[in-house]
CSV table of C-alpha atoms and ligand atoms in Angstrom, one decimal:
chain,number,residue,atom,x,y,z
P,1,UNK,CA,-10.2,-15.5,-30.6
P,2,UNK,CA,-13.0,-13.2,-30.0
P,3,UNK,CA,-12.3,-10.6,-26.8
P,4,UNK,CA,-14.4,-11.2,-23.9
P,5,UNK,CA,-16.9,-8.0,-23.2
P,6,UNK,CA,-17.7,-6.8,-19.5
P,7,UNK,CA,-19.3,-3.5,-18.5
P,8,UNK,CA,-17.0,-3.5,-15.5
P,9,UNK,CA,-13.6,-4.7,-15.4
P,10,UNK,CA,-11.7,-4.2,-11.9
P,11,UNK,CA,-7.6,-4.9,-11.3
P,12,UNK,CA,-7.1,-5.6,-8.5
P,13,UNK,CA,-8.0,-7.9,-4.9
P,14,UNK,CA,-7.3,-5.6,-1.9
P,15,UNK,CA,-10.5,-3.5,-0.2
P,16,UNK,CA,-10.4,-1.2,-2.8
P,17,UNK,CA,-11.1,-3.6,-5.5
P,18,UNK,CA,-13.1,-5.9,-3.7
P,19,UNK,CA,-15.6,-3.2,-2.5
P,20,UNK,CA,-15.8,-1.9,-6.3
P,21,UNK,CA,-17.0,-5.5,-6.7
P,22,UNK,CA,-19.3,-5.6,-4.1
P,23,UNK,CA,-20.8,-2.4,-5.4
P,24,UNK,CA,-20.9,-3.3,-9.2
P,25,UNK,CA,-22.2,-6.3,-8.4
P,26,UNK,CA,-25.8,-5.0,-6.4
P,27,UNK,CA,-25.6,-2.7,-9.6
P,28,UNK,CA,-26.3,-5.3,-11.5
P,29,UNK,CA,-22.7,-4.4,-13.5
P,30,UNK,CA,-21.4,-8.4,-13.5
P,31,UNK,CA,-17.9,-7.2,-13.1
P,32,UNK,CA,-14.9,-8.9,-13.3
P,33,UNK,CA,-12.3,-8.9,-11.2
P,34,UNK,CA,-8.7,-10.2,-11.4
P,35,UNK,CA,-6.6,-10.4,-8.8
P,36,UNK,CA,-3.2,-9.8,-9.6
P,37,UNK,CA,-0.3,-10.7,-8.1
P,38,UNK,CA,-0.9,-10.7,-4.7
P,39,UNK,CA,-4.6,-12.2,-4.1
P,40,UNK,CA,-6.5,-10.4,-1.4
P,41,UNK,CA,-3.4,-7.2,-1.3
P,42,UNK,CA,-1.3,-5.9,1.5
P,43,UNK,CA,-3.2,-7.2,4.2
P,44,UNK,CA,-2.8,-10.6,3.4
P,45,UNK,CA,0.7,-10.1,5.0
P,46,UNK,CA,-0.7,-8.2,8.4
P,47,UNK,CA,-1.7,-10.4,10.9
P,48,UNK,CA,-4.3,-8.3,13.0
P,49,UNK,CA,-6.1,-5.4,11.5
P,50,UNK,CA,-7.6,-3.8,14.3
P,51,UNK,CA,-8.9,-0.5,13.3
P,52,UNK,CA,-10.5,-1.5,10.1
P,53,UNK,CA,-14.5,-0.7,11.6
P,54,UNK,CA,-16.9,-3.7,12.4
P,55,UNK,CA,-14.1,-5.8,14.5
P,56,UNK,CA,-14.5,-5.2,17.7
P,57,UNK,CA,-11.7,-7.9,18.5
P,58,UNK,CA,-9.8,-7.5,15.2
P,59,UNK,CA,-9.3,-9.9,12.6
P,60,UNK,CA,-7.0,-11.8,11.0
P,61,UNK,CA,-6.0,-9.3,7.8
P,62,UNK,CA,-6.4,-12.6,5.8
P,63,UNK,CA,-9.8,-13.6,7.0
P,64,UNK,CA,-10.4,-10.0,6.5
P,65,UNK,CA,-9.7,-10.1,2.6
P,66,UNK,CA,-11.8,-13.4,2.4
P,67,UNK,CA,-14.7,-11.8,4.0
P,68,UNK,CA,-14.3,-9.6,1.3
P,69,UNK,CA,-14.1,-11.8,-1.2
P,70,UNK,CA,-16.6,-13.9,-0.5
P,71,UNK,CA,-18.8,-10.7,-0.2
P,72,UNK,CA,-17.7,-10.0,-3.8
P,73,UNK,CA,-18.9,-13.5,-4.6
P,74,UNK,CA,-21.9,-13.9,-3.4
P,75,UNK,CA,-23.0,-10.3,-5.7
P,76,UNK,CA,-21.5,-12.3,-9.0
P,77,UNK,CA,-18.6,-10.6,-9.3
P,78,UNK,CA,-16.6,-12.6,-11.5
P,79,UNK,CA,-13.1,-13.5,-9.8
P,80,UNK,CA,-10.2,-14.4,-11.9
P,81,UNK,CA,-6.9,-15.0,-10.7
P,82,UNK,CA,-4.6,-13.5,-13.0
P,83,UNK,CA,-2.6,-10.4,-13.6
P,84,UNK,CA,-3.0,-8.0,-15.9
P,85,UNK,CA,0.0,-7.2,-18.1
P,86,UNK,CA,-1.6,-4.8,-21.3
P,87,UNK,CA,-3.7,-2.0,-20.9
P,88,UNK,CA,-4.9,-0.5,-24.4
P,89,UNK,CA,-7.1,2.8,-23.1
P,90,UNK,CA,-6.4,4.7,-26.1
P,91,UNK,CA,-10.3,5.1,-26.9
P,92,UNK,CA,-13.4,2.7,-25.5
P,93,UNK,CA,-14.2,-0.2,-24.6
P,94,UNK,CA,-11.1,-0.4,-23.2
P,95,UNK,CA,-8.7,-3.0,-23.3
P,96,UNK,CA,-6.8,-5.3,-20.5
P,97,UNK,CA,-4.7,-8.2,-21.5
P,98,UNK,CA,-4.0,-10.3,-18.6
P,99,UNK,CA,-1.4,-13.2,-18.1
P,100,UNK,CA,-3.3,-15.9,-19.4
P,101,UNK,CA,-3.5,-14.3,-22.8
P,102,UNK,CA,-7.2,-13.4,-22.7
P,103,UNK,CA,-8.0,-9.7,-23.6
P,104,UNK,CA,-11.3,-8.3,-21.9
P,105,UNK,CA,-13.0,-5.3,-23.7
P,106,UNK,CA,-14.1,-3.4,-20.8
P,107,UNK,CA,-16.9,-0.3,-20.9
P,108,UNK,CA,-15.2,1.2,-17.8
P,109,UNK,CA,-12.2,0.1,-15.8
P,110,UNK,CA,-11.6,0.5,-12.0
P,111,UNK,CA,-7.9,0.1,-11.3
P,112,UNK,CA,-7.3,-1.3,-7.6
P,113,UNK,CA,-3.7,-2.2,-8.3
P,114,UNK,CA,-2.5,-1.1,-4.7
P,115,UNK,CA,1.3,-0.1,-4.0
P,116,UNK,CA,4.0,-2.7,-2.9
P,117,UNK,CA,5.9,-1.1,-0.1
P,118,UNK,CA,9.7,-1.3,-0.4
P,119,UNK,CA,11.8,-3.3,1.6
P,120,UNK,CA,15.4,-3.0,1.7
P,121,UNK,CA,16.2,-6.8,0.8
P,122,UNK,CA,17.7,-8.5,3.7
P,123,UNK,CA,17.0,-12.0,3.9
P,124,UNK,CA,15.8,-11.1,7.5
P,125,UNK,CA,13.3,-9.4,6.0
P,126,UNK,CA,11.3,-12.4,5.0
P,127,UNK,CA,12.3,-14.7,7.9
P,128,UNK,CA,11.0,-12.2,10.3
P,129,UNK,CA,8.0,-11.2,7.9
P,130,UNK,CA,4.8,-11.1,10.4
P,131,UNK,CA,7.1,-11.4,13.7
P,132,UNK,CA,8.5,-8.1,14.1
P,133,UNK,CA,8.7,-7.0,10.8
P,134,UNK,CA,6.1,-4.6,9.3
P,135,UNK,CA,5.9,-1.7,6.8
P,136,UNK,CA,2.7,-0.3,8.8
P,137,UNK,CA,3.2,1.7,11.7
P,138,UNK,CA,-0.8,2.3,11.9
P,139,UNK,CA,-1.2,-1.1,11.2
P,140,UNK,CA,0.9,-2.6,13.4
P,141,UNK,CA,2.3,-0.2,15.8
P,142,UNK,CA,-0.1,-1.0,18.5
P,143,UNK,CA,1.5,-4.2,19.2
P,144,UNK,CA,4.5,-2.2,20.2
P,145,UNK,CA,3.3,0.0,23.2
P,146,UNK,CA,5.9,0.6,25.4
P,147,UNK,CA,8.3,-1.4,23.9
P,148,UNK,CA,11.3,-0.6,21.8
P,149,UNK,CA,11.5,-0.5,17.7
P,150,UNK,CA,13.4,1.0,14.3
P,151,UNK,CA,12.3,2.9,11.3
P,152,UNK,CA,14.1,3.1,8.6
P,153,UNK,CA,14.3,5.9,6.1
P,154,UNK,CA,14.6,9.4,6.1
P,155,UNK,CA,11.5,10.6,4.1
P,156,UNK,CA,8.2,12.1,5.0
P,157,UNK,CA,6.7,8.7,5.5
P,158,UNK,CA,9.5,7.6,7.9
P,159,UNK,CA,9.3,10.8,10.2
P,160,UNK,CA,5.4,10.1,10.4
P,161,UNK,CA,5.4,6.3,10.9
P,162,UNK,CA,8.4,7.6,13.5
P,163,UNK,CA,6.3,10.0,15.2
P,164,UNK,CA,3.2,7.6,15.3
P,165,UNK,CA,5.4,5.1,17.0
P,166,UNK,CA,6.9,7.4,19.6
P,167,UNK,CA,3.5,7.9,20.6
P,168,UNK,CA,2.7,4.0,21.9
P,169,UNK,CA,6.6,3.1,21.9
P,170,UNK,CA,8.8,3.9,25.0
P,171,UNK,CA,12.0,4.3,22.2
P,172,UNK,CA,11.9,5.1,18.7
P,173,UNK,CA,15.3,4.3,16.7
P,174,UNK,CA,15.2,6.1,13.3
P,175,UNK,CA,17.6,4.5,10.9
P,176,UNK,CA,19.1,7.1,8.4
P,177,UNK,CA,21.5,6.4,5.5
P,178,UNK,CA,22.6,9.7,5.0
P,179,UNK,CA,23.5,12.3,7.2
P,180,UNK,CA,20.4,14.5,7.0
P,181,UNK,CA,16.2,13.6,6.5
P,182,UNK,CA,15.1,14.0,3.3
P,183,UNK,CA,11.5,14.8,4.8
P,184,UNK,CA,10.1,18.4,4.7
P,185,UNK,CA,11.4,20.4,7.7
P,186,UNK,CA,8.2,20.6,10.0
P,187,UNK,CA,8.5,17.3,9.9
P,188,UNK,CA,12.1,17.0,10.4
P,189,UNK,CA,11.2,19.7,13.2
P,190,UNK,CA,8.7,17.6,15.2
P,191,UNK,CA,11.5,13.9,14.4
P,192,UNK,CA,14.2,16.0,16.5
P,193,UNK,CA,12.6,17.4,19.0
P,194,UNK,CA,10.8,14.5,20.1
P,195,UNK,CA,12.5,12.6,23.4
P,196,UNK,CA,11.7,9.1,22.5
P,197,UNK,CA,13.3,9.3,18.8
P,198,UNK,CA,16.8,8.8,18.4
P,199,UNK,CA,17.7,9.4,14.8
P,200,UNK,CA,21.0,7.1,14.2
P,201,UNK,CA,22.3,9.1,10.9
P,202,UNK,CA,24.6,7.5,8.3
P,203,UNK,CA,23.4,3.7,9.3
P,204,UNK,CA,22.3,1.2,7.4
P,205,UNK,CA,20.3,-1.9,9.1
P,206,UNK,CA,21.7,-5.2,7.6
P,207,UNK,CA,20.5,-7.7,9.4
P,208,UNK,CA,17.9,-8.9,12.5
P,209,UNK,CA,18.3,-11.2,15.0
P,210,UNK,CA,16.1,-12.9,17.2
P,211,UNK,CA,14.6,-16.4,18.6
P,212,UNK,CA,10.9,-16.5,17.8
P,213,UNK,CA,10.6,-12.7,16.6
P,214,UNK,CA,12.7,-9.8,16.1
P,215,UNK,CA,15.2,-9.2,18.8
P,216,UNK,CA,17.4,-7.0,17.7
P,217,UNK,CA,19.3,-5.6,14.5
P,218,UNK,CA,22.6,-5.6,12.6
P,219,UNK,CA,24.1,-1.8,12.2
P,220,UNK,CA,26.3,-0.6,10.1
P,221,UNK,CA,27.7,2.7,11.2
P,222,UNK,CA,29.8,4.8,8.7
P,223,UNK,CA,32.3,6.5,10.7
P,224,UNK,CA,33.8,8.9,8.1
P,225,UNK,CA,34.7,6.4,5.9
P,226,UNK,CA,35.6,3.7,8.1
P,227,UNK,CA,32.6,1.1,9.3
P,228,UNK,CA,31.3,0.1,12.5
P,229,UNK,CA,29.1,-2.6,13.1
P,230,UNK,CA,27.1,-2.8,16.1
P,231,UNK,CA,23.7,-4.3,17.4
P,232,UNK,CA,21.1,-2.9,18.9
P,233,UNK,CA,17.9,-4.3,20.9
P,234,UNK,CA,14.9,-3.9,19.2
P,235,UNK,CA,11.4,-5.4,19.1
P,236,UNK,CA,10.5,-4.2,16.2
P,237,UNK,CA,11.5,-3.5,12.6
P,238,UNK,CA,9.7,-1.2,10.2
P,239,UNK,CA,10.1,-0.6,6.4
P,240,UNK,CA,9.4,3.3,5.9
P,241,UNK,CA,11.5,3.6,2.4
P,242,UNK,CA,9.3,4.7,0.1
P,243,UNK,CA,6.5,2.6,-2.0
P,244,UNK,CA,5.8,1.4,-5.4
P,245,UNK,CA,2.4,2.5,-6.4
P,246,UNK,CA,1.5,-0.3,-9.4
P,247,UNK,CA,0.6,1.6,-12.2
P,248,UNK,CA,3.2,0.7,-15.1
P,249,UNK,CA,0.3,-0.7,-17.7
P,250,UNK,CA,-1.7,2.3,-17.2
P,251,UNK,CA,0.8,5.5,-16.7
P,252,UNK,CA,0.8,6.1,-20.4
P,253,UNK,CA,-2.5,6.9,-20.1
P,254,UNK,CA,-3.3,8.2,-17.2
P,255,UNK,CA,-2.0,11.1,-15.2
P,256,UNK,CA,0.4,9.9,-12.3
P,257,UNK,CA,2.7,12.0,-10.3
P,258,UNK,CA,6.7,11.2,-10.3
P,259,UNK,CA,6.6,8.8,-8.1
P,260,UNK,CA,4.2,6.5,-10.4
P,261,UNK,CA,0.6,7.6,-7.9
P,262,UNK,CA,-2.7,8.4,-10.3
P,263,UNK,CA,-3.3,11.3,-9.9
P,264,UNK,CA,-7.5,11.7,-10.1
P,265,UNK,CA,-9.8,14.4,-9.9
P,266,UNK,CA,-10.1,16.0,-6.3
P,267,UNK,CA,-12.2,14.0,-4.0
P,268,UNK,CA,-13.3,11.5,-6.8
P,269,UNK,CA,-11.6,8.3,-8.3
P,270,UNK,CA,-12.0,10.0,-11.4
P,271,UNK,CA,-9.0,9.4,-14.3
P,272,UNK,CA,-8.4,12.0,-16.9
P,273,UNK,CA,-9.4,9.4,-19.1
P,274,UNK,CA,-13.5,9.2,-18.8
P,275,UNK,CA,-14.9,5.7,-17.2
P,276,UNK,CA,-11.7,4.8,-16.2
P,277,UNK,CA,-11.4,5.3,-12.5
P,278,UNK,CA,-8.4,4.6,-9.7
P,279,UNK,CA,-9.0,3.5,-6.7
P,280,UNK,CA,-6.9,2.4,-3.0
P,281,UNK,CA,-3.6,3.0,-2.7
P,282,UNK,CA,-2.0,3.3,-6.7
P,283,UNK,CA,-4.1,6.9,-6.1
P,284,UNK,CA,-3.8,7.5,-2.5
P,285,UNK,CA,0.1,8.7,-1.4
P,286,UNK,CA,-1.3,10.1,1.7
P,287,UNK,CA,-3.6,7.6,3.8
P,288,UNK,CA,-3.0,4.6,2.0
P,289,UNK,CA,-5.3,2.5,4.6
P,290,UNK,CA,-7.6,-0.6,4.1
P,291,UNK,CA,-10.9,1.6,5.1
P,292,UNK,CA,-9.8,4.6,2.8
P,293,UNK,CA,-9.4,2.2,0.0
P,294,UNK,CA,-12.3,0.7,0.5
P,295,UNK,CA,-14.6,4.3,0.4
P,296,UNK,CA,-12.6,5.0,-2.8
P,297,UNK,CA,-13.4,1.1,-4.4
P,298,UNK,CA,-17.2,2.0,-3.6
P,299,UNK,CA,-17.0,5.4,-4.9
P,300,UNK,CA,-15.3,3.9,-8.2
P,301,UNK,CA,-18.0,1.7,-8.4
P,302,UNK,CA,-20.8,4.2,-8.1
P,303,UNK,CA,-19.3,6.3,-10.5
P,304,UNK,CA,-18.8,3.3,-12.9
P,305,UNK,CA,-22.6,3.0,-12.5
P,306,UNK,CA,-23.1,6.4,-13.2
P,307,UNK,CA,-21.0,6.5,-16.5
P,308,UNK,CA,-22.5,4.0,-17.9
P,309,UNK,CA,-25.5,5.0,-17.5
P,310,UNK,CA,-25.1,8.6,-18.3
P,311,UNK,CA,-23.6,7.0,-22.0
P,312,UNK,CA,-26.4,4.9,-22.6
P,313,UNK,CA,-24.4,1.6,-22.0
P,314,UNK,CA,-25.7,0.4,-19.0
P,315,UNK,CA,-27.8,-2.4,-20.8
Y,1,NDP,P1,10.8,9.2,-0.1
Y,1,NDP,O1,11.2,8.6,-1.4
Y,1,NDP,O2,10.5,10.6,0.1
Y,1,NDP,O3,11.9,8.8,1.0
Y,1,NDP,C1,12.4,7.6,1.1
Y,1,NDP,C2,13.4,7.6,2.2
Y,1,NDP,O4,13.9,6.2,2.3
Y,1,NDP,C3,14.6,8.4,1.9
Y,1,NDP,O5,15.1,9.0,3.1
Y,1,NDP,C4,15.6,7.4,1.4
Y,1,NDP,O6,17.0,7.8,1.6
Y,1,NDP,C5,15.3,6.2,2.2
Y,1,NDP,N1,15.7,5.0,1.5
Y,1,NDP,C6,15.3,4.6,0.2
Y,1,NDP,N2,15.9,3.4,0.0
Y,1,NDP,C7,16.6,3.1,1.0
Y,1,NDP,C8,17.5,2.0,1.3
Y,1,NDP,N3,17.6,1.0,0.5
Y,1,NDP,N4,18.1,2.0,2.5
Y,1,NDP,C9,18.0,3.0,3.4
Y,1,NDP,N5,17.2,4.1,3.2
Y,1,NDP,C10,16.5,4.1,2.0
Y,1,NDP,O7,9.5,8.3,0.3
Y,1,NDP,P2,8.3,8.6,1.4
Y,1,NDP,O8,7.5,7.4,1.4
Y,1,NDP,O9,8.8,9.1,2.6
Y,1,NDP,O10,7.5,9.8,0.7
Y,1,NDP,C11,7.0,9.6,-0.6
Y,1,NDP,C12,6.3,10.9,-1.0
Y,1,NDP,O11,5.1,11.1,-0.3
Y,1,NDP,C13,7.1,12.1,-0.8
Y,1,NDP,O12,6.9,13.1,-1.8
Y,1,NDP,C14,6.6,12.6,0.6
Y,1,NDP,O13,6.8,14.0,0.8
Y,1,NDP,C15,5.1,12.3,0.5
Y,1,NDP,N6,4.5,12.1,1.8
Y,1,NDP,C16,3.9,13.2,2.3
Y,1,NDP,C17,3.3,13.0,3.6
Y,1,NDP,C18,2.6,14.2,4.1
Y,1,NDP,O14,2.6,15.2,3.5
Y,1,NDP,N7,1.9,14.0,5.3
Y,1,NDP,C19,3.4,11.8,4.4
Y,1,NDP,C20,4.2,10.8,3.7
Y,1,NDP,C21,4.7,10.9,2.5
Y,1,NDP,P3,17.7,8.9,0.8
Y,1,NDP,O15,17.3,10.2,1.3
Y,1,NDP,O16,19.2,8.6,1.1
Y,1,NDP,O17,17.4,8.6,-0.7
């Protein structure tokens, strides 16, 4: 079977890979696009997104990623649903295998592969997914003002989505496993001297309860060896544990940091690798938001342009 050929191949369906298509696609590149595994990306499980610009009144973060799409569309990207699972970008036209078997020979590559945010596994997690559940403070933390809710992790990420939240919250509960943060010390700094955060060290959360939303959770206190369970009110619940930055197919290749993020040239969605670019959140362990990843999809997209044309491959 002969490999298909595209002069732009994108992986991925959040805003960074959607606005990579919309871009290739008034370039005149025909790109395709394949989803991946989850169509549309992180937003698809946010239910407003009210700071992403243009909303006034917000929008659904799934009518947001059809908007998108559709956008993507109507320019002729070329939308596949499909994940990829290869990735052969040892020397161009570089090659993407994808789950249905079909290999596409791409002149450049714009990876959009996002990061999955890590949840701790409780079946609560799921049954309170959208309802008091989130692993966005920026995202969702608005919802909470002057209400009570729970971070959990120690990290950098968990002191900041923390902090965020004790500045619309009226109580900030930060759920530790250990018995210190693992976040630098300014930030550790600003966590404990800050009146609305309570940091509950050596808990675990291993449960939520709660009629039509999160109510409360399930805590599991180690008391020098010896366990105390306990609830406590809450209105909401957030994930701040670390995420997974989707880049496995690609990390041979590219340069990623030891978490898994590619690592691109400063300022630029440029790979080591030349025509291959990374875009959104698999690059982004910093800002990680819907607007950021869509600039970086559209400067992919321009540099895609640029490439190709600078190697004589544009037509
Ligand atoms: P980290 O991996 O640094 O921290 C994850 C935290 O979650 C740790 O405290 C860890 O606990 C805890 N954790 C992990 N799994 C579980 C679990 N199952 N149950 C309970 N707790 C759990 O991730 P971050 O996202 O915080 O940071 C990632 C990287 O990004 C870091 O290098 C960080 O410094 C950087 N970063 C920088 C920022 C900045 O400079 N402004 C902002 C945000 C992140 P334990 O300590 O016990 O392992």
């Amino acid at each position: 079977m002969e490999n298909e050929k595209t002069k732009c191949l994108i992986i991925g369906s959040g805003p960074a890979g959607y606005t990579a298509a919309i871009y290739a696609g008034r370039a005149n590149l025909s790109p395709i696009l394949y989803e991946g595994l989850q169509p549309g990306g992180q937003l698809t499980i946010t239910t407003d997104v009210e700071n992403f610009p243009g909303y006034p009144q917000g929008v659904g973060g799934p009518a947001l990623m059809d908007d998108l799409r559709a956008q993507a569309a109507r320019f002729g990207c070329d939308i596949r649903a499909g994940i990829a699972v290869a990735a052969d970008l040892g020397k161009r036209p570089y090659r993407i295998t994808a789950d249905d078997g079909k290999t596409i020979e791409a002149e450049t590559l714009i990876i959009a592969t996002g990061a999955t945010a890590k949840y701790l596994g409780l079946e609560d997690e799921q049954k309170y997914a959208g309802m008091g559940v989130s692993a966005c403070a920026t995202c969702d933390g608005f919802f909470y003002r002057n209400k009570t809710v729970a971070v959990v992790g120690g990290g950098d990420t968990a002191c900041e989505e923390a902090l965020y939240l004790a500045g619309l919250a009226k109580k900030v509960y930060l759920v530790v496993r250990k018995d210190y943060l693992r976040a630098s010390k300014i930030m550790q700094q600003r966590v404990m001297e800050n009146e609305r955060i309570t940091v509950l060290f050596k808990h675990n959360a291993v449960g939520l309860y709660g009629e039509n939303g999160v109510e409360g959770m399930h805590l599991l206190e180690d008391k020098g060896g010896e366990e105390h369970r306990y609830d406590l009110p809450i209105d909401g619940f957030f994930l701040a544990i670390g995420h997974k930055p989707n880049s496995d197919i690609f990390a041979p290749y590219v340069e990623t940091d030891k978490t898994g993020y590619i690592i691109t040239e400063p300022g630029t969605p440029k790979t080591r690798i030349p025509g291959v670019f990374a875009a959104g959140d698999v690059a982004d362990p910093v800002y990680r938001q819907a607007i950021t990843a869509a600039a970086s999809g559209c400067k992919a997209a321009i540099e895609a342009e640029r490439f190709l044309s600078e190697t004589g491959s544009l037509h």
